[in-house]
PDB file of C-alpha atoms and ligand atoms in Angstrom:
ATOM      1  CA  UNK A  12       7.023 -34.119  28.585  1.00  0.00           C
ATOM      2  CA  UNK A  13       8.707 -32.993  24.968  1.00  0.00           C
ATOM      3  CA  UNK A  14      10.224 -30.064  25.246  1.00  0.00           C
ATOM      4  CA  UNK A  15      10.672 -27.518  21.231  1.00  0.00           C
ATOM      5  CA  UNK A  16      13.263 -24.614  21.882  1.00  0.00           C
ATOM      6  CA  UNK A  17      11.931 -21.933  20.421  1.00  0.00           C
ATOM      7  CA  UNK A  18      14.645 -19.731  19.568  1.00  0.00           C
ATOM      8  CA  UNK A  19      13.514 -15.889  18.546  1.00  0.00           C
ATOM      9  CA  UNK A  20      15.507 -12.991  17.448  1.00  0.00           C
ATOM     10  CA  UNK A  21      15.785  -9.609  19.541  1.00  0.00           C
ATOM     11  CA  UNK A  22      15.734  -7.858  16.489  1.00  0.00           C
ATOM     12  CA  UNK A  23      12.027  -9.213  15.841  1.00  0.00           C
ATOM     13  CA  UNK A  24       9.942  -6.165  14.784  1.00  0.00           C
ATOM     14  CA  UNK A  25       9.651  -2.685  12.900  1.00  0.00           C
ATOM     15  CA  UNK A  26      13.254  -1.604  11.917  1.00  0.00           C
ATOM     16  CA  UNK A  27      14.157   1.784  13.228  1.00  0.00           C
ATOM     17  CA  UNK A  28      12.935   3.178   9.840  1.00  0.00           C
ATOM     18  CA  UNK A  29       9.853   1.746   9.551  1.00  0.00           C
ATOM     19  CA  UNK A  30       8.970   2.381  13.606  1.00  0.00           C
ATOM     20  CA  UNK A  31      10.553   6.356  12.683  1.00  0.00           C
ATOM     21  CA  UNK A  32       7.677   6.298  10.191  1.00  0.00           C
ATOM     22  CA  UNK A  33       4.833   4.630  11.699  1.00  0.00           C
ATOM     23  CA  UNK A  34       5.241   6.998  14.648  1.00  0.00           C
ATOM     24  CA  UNK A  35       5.629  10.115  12.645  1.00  0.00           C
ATOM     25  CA  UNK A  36       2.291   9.319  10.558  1.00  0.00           C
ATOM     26  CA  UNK A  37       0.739   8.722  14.094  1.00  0.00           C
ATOM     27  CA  UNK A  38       2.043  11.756  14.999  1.00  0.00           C
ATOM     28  CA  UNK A  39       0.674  13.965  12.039  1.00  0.00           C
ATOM     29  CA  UNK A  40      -2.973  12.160  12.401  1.00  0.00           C
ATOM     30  CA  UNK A  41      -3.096  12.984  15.820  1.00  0.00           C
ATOM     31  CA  UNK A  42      -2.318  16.351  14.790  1.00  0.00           C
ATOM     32  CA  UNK A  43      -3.784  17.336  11.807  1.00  0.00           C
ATOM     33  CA  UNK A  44      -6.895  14.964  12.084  1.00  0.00           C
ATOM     34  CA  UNK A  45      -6.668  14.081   8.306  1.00  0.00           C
ATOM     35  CA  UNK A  46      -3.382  13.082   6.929  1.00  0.00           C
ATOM     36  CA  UNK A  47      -3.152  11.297   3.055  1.00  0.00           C
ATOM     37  CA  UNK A  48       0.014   8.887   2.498  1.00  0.00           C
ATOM     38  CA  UNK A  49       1.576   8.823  -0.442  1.00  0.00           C
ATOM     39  CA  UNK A  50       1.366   4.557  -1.222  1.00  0.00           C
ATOM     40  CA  UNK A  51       1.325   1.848   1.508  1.00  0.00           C
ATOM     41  CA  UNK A  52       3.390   3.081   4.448  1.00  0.00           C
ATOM     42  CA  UNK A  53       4.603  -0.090   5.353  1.00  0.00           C
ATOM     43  CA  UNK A  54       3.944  -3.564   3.823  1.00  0.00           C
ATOM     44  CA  UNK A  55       1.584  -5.202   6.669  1.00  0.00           C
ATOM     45  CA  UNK A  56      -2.554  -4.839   6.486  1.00  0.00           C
ATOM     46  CA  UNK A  57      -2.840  -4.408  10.139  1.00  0.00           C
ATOM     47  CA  UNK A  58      -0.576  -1.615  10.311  1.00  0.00           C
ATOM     48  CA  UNK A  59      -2.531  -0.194   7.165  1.00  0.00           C
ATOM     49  CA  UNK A  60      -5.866  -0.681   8.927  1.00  0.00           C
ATOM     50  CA  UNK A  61      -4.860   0.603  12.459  1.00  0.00           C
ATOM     51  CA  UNK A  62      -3.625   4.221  10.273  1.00  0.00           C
ATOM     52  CA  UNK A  63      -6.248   4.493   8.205  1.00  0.00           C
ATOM     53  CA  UNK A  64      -8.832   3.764  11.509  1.00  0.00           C
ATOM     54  CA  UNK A  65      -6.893   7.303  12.836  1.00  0.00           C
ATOM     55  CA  UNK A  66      -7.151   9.456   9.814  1.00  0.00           C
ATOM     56  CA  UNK A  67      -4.211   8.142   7.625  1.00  0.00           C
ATOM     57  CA  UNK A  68      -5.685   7.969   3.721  1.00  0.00           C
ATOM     58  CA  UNK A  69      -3.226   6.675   1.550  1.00  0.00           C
ATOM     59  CA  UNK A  70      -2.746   7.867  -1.966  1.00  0.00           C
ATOM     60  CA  UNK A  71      -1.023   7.639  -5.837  1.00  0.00           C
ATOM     61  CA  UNK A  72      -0.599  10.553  -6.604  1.00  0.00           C
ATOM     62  CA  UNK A  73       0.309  13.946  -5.220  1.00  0.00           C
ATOM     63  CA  UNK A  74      -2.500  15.873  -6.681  1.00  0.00           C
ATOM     64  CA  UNK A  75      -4.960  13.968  -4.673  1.00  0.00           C
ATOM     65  CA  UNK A  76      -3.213  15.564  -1.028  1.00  0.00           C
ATOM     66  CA  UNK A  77      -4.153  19.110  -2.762  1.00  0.00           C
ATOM     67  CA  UNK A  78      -3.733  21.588  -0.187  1.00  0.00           C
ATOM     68  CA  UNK A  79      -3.292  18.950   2.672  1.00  0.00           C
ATOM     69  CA  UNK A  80      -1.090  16.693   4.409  1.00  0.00           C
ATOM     70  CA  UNK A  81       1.686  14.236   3.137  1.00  0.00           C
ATOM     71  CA  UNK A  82       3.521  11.706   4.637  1.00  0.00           C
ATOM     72  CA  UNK A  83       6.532  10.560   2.717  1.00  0.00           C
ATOM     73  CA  UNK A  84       6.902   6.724   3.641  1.00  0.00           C
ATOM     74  CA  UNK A  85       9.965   5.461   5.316  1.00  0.00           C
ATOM     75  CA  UNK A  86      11.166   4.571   1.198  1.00  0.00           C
ATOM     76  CA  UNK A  87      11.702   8.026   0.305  1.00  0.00           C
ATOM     77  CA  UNK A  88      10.772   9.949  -2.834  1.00  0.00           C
ATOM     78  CA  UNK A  89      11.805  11.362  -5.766  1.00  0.00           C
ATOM     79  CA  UNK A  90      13.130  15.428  -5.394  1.00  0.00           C
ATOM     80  CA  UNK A  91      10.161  15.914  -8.038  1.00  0.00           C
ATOM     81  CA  UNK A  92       7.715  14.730  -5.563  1.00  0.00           C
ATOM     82  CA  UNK A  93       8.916  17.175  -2.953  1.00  0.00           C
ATOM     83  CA  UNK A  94       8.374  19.767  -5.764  1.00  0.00           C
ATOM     84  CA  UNK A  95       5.310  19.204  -6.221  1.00  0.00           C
ATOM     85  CA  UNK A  96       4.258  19.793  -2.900  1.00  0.00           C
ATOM     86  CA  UNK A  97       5.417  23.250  -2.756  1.00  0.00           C
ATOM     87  CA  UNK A  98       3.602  23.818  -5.887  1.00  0.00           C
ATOM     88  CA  UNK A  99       0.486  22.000  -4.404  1.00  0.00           C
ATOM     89  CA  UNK A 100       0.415  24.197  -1.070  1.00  0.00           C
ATOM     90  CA  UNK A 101       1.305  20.513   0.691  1.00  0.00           C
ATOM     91  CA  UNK A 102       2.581  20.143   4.016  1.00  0.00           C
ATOM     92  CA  UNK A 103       4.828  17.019   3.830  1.00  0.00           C
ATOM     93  CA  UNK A 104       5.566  15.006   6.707  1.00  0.00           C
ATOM     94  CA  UNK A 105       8.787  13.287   5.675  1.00  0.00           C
ATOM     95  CA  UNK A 106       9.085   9.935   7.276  1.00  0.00           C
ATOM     96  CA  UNK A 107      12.089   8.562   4.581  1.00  0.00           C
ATOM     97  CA  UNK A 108      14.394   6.299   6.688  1.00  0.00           C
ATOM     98  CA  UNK A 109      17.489   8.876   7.528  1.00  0.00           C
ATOM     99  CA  UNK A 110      19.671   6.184   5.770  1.00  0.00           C
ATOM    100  CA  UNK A 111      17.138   6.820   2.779  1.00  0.00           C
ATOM    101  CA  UNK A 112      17.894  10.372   2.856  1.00  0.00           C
ATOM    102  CA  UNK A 113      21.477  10.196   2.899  1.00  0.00           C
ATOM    103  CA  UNK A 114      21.799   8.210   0.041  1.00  0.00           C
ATOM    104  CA  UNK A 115      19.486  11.133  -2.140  1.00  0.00           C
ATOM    105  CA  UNK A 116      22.004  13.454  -0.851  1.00  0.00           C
ATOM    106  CA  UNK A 117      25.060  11.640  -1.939  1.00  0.00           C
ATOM    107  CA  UNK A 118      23.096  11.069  -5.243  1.00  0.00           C
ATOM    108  CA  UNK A 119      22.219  14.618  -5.995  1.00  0.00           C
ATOM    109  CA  UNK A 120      25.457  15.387  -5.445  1.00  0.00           C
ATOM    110  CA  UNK A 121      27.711  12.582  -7.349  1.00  0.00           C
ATOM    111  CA  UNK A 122      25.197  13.314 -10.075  1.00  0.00           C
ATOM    112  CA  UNK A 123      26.225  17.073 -10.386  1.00  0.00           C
ATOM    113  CA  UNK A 124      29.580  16.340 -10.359  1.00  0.00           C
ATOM    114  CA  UNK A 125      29.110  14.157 -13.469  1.00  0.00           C
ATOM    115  CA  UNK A 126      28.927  10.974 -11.911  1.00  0.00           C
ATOM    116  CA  UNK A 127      26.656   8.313 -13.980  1.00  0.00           C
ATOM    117  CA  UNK A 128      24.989   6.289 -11.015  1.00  0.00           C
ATOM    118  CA  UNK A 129      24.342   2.637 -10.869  1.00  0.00           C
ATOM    119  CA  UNK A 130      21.950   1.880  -8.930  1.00  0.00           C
ATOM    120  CA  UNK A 131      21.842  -2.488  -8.456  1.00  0.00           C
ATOM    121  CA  UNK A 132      18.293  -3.017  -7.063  1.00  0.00           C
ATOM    122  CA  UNK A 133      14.551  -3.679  -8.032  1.00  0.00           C
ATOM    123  CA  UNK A 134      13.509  -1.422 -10.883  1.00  0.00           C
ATOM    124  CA  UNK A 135      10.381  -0.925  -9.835  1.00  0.00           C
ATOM    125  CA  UNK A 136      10.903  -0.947  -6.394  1.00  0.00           C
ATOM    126  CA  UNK A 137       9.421   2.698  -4.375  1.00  0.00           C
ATOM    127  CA  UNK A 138      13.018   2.959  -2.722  1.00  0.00           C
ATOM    128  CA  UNK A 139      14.593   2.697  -6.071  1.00  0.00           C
ATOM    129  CA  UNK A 140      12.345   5.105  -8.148  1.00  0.00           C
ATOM    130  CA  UNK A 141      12.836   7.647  -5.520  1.00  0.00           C
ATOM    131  CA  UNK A 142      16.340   7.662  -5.661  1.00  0.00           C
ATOM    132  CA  UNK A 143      16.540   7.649  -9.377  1.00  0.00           C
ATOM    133  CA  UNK A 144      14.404  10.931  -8.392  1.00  0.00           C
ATOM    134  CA  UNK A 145      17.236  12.572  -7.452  1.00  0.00           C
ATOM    135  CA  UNK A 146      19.671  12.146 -10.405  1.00  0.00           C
ATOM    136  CA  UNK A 147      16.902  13.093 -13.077  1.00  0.00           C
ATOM    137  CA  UNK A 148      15.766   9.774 -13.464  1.00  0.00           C
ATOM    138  CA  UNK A 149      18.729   9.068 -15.414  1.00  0.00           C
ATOM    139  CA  UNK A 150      20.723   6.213 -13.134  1.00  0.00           C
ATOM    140  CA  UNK A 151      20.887   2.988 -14.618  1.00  0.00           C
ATOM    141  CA  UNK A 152      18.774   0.412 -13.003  1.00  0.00           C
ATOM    142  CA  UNK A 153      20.784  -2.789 -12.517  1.00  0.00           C
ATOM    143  CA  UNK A 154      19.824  -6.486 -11.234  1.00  0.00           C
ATOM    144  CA  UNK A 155      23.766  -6.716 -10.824  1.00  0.00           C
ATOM    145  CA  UNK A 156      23.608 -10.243 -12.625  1.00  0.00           C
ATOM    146  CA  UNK A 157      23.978  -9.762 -16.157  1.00  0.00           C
ATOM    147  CA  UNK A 158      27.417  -8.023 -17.421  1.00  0.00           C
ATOM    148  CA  UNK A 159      26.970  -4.353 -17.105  1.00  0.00           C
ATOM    149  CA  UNK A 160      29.816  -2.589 -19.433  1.00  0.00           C
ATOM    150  CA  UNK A 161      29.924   0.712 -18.556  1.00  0.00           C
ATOM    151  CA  UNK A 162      30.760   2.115 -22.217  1.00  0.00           C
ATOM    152  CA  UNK A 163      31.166   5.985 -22.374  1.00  0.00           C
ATOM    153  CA  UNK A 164      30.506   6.543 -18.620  1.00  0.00           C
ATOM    154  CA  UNK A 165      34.088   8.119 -17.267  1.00  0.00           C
ATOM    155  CA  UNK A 166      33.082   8.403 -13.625  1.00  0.00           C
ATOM    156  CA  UNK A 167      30.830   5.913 -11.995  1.00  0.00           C
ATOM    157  CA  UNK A 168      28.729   5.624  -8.491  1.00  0.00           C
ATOM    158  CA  UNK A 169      27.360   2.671  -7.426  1.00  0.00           C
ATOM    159  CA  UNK A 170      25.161   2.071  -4.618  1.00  0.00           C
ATOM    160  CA  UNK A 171      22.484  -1.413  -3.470  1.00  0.00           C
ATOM    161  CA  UNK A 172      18.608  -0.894  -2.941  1.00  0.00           C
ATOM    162  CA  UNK A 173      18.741  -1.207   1.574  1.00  0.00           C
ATOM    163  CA  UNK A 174      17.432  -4.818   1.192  1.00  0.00           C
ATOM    164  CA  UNK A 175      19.517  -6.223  -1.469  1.00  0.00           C
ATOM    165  CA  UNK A 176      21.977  -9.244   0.065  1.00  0.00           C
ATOM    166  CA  UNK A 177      25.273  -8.580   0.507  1.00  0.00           C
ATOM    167  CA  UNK A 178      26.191 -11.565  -1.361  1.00  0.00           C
ATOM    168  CA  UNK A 179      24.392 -10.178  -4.599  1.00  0.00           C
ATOM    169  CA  UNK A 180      26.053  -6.890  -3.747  1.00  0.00           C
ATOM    170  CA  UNK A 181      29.739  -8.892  -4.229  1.00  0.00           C
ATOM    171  CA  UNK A 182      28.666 -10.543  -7.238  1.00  0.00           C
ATOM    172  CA  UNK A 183      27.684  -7.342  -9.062  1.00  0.00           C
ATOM    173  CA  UNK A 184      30.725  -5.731  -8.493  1.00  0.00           C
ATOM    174  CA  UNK A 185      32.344  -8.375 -10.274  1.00  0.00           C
ATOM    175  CA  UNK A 186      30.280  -8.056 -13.425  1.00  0.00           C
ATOM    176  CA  UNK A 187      30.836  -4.739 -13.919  1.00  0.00           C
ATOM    177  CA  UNK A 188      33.103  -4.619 -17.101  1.00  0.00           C
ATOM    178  CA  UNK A 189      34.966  -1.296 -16.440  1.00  0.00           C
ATOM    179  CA  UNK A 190      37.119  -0.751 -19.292  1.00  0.00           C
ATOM    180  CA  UNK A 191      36.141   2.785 -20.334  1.00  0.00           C
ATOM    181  CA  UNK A 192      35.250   4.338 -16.533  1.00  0.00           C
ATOM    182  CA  UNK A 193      38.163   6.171 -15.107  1.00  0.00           C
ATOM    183  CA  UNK A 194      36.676   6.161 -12.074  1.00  0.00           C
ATOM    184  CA  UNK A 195      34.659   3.526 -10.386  1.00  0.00           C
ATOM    185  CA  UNK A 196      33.038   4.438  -6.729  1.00  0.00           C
ATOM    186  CA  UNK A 197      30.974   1.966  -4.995  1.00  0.00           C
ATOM    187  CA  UNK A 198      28.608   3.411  -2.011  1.00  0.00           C
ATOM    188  CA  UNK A 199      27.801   0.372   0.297  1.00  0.00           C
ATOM    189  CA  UNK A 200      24.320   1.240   1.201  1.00  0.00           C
ATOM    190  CA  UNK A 201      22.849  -2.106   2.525  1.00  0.00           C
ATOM    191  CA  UNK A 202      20.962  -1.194   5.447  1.00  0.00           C
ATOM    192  CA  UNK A 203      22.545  -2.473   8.840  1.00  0.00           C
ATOM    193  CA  UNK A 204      18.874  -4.013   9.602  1.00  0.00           C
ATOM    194  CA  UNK A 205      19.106  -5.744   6.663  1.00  0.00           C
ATOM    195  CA  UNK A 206      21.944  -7.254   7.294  1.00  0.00           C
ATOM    196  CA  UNK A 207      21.598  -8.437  10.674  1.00  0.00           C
ATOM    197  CA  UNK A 208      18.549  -9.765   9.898  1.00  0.00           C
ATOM    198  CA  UNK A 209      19.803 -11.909   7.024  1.00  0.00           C
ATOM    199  CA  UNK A 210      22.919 -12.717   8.977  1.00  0.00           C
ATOM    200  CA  UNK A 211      20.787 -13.897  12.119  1.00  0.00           C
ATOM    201  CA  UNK A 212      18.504 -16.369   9.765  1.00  0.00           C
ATOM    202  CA  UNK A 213      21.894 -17.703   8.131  1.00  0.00           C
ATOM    203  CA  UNK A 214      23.437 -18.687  11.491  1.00  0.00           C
ATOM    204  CA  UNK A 215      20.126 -19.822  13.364  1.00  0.00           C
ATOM    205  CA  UNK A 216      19.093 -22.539  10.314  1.00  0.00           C
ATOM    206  CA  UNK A 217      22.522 -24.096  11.904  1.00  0.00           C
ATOM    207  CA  UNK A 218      20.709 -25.134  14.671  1.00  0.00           C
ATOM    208  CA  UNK A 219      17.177 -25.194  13.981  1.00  0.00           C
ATOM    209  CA  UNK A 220      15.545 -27.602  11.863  1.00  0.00           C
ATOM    210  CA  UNK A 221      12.597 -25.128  11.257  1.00  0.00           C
ATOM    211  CA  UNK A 222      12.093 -21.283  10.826  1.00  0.00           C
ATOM    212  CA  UNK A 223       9.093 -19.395  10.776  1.00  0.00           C
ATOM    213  CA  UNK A 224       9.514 -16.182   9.621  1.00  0.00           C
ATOM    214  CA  UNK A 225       6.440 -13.241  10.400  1.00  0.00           C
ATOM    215  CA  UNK A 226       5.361 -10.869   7.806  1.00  0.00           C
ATOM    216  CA  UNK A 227       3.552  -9.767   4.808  1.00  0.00           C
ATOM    217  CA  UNK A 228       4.956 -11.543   1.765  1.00  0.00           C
ATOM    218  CA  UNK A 229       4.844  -8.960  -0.206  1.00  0.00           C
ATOM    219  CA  UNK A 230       7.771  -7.224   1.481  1.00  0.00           C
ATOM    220  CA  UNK A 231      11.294  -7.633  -0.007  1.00  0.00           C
ATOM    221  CA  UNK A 232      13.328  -7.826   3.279  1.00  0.00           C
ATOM    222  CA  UNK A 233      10.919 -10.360   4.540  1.00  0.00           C
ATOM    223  CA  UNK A 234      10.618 -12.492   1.853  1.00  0.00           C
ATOM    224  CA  UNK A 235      14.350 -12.419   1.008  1.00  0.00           C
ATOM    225  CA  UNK A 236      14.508 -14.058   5.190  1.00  0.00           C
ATOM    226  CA  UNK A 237      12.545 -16.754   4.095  1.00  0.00           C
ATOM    227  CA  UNK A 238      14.347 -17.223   0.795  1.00  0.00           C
ATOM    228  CA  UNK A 239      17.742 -17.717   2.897  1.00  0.00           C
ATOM    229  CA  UNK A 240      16.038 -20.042   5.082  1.00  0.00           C
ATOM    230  CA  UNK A 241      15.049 -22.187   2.495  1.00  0.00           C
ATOM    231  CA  UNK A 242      18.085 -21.702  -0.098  1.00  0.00           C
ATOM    232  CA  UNK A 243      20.071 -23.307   3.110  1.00  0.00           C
ATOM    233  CA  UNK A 244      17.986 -26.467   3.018  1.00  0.00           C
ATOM    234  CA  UNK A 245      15.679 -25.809   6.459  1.00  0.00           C
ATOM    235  CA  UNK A 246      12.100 -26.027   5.846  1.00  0.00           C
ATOM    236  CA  UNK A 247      10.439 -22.729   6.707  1.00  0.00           C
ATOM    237  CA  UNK A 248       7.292 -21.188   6.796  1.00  0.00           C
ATOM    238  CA  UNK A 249       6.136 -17.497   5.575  1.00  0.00           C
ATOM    239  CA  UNK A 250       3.144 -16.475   7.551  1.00  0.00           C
ATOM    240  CA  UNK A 251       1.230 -13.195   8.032  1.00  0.00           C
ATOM    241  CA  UNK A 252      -0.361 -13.327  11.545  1.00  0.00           C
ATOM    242  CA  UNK A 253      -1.002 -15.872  14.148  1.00  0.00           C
ATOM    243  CA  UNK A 254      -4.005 -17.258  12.068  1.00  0.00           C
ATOM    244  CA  UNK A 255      -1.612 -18.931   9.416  1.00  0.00           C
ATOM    245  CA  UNK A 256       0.309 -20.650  11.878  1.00  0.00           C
ATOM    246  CA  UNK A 257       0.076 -24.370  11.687  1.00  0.00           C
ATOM    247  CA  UNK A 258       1.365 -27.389  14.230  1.00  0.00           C
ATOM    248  CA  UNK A 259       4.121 -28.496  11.778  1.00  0.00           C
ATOM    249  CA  UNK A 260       6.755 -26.892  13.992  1.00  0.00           C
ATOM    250  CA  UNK A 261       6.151 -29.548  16.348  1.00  0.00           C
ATOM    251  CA  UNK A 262       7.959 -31.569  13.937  1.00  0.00           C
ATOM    252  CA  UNK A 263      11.229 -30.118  15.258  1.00  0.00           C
ATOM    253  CA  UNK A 264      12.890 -30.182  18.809  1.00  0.00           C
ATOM    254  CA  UNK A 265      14.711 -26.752  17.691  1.00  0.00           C
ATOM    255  CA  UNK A 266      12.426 -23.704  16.021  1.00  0.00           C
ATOM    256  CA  UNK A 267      12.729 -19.890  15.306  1.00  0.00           C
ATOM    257  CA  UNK A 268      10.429 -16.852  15.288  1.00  0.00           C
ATOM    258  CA  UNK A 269      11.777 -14.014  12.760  1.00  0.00           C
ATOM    259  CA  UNK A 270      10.141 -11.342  11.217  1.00  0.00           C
ATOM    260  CA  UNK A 271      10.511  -8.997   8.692  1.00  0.00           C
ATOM    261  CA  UNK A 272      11.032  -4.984   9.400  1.00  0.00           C
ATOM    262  CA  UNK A 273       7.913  -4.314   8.721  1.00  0.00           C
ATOM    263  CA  UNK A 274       5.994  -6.669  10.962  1.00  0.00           C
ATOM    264  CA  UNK A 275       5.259  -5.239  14.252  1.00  0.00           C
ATOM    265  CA  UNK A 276       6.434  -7.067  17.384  1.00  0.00           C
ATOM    266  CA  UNK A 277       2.872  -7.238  18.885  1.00  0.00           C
ATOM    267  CA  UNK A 278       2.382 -10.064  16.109  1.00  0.00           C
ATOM    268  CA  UNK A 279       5.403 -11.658  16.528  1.00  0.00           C
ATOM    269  CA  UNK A 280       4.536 -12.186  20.337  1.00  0.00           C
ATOM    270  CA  UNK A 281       1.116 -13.301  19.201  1.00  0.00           C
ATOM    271  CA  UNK A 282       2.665 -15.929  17.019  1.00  0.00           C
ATOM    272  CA  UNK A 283       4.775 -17.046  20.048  1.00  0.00           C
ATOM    273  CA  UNK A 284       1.579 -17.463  22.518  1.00  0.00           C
ATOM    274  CA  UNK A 285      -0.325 -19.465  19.759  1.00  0.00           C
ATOM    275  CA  UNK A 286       2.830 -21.579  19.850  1.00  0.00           C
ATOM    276  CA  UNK A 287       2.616 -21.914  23.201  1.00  0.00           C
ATOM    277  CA  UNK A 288      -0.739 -22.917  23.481  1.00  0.00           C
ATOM    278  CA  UNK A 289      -0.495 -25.444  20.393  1.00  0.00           C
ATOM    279  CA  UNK A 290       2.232 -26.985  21.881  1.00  0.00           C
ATOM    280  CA  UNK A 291       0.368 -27.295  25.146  1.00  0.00           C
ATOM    281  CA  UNK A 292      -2.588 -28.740  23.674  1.00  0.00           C
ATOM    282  CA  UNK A 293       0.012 -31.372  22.331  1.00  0.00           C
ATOM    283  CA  UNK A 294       1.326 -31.347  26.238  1.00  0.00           C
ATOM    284  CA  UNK A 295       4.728 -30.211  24.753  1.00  0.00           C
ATOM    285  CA  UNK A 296       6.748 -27.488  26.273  1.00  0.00           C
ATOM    286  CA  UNK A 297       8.110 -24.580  25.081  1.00  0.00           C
ATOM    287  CA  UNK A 298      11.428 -23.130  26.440  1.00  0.00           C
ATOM    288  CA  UNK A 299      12.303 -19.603  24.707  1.00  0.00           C
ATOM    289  CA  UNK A 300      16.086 -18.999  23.558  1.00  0.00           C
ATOM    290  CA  UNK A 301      16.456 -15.204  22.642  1.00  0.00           C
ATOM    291  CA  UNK A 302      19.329 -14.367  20.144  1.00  0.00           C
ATOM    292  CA  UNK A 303      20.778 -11.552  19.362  1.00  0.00           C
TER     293      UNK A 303
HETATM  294  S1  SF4 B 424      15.223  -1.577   6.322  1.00  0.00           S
HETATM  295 FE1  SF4 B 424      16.883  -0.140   6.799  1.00  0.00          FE
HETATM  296  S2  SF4 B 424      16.790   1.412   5.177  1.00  0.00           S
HETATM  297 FE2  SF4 B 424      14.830   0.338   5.154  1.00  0.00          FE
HETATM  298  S3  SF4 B 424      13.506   1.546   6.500  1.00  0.00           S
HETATM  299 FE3  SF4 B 424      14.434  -0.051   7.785  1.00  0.00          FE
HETATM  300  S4  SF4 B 424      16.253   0.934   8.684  1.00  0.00           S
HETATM  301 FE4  SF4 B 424      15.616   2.183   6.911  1.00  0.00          FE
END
């Protein structure tokens, strides 16, 4: 009989600041009966359905949690938002990701003491527009490709969006032109998820001639795992749930399993068993490699 090594990550499953947040909104439901979310919570519908099916509405804006309950998601929010609240008799349940919240502290304070801050990340990405929240909405939003010449701007901060690569975070500090800023100080905020993620798909497409990777595809970290995948020549698959999976991995002797930080690991082990029972339909074996 065949036997595909199926090669999964430990790491599989909600980051710690996605699980931090999940848990807290769980929390607050259970407690408060009827909680509102300001925007998706975490990128994954079943997730979304399994809060909402507790009490968990989520919301735009901050007028519509009048007098209620509000979760801040795991991406943080602008100091207006926070504001508002008070203003708004809100209770806020603040699930930002601690590393989230540091990074709004070092930013409120770099921003008082002059600093113009950089931030090199998706403009319109939640975890972006809340940190521009807490300089006044005045940082400069940078894809850290094009030149950036930092004309008139004597002292500088720099930080990355959590999910940027740290390859694109090396490349943009080489095109900053920094003639005119004194002072130049660069904040290396990629999450420690993030990067042990990425790091674990670059060294497992190595060995594996396939690499399925678990999660909603409209989630930055997980799509930039499949990117990687790909960019290094392996042919990969981005799939939601178990119902998306195909038998093309039988293709390969050597496969992996990773997800995103937002997928939970109950779907990543559900992806595994449909494997398994593909495979045995196909009388192949499985024989499961974790990695770290
Ligand atoms: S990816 Fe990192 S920064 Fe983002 S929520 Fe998870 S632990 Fe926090």
């Amino acid at each position: 009989m065949r036997t595909v090594q199926l090669y999964k990550s430990k790491m599989n499953g909600f980051c710690n600041g996605v699980k931090r947040a999940v848990d807290m909104t769980a929390d607050a439901a259970a407690r408060y009966g009827r909680v509102f979310c300001l925007g998706e919570l975490v990128h994954n519908k079943r997730v979304t359905d399994y809060l909402k099916g507790i009490g968990v509405e989520f919301v735009d804006t901050v007028q519509a949690a009048a007098g209620g309950v509000l979760v801040i998601r795991a991406h943080g929010a602008a100091k207006r938002v926070y504001d508002e609240c008070e203003q708004k008799g809100i209770t806020v349940v603040d699930a930002t990701c601690p590393s989230i919240t540091r990074m709004h502290a070092i930013v409120e304070r770099k921003y008082k003491d002059g600093y113009r801050i950089v931030i090199v990340g998706e403009s319109r990405h939640p975890e972006v527009i809340g940190i521009n929240g807490w300089c006044d909405d005045k940082a400069i939003i940078w894809n850290g490709e094009d030149k950036l010449d930092l004309i008139e701007c004597e002292k500088v901060f720099l930080l990355y969006q959590t999910t940027l690569t740290y390859e694109k975070s090396l490349a943009a500090a080489k095109n900053i032109v920094k003639e005119y800023a004194k002072t130049l100080e660069v904040f290396d905020s990629i999450c420690y998820t993030t990067k042990s993620r990425q790091e674990c798909v670059k060294t497992i497409v190595n060995s594996c001639g396939h690499v399925i990777i678990v999660g909603d595809g409209s989630s930055t970290n997980t799509r930039r795992l499949y990117d990687i995948a790909v960019e290094s020549g392996c042919s990969a698959e981005l799939i939601e749930d178990a119902r998306m999976l195909s038998d093309a991995f039988l293709r390969f002797d050597n496969v992996a399993l990773l997800s995103g930080a937002s997928t939970p690991v109950e779907v990543c082990d559900e992806v595994e068993a449909e494997m398994v029972r593909i495979a045995r339909d196909r009388r192949v074996s499985i024989r499961v490699v974790c990695k770290a």
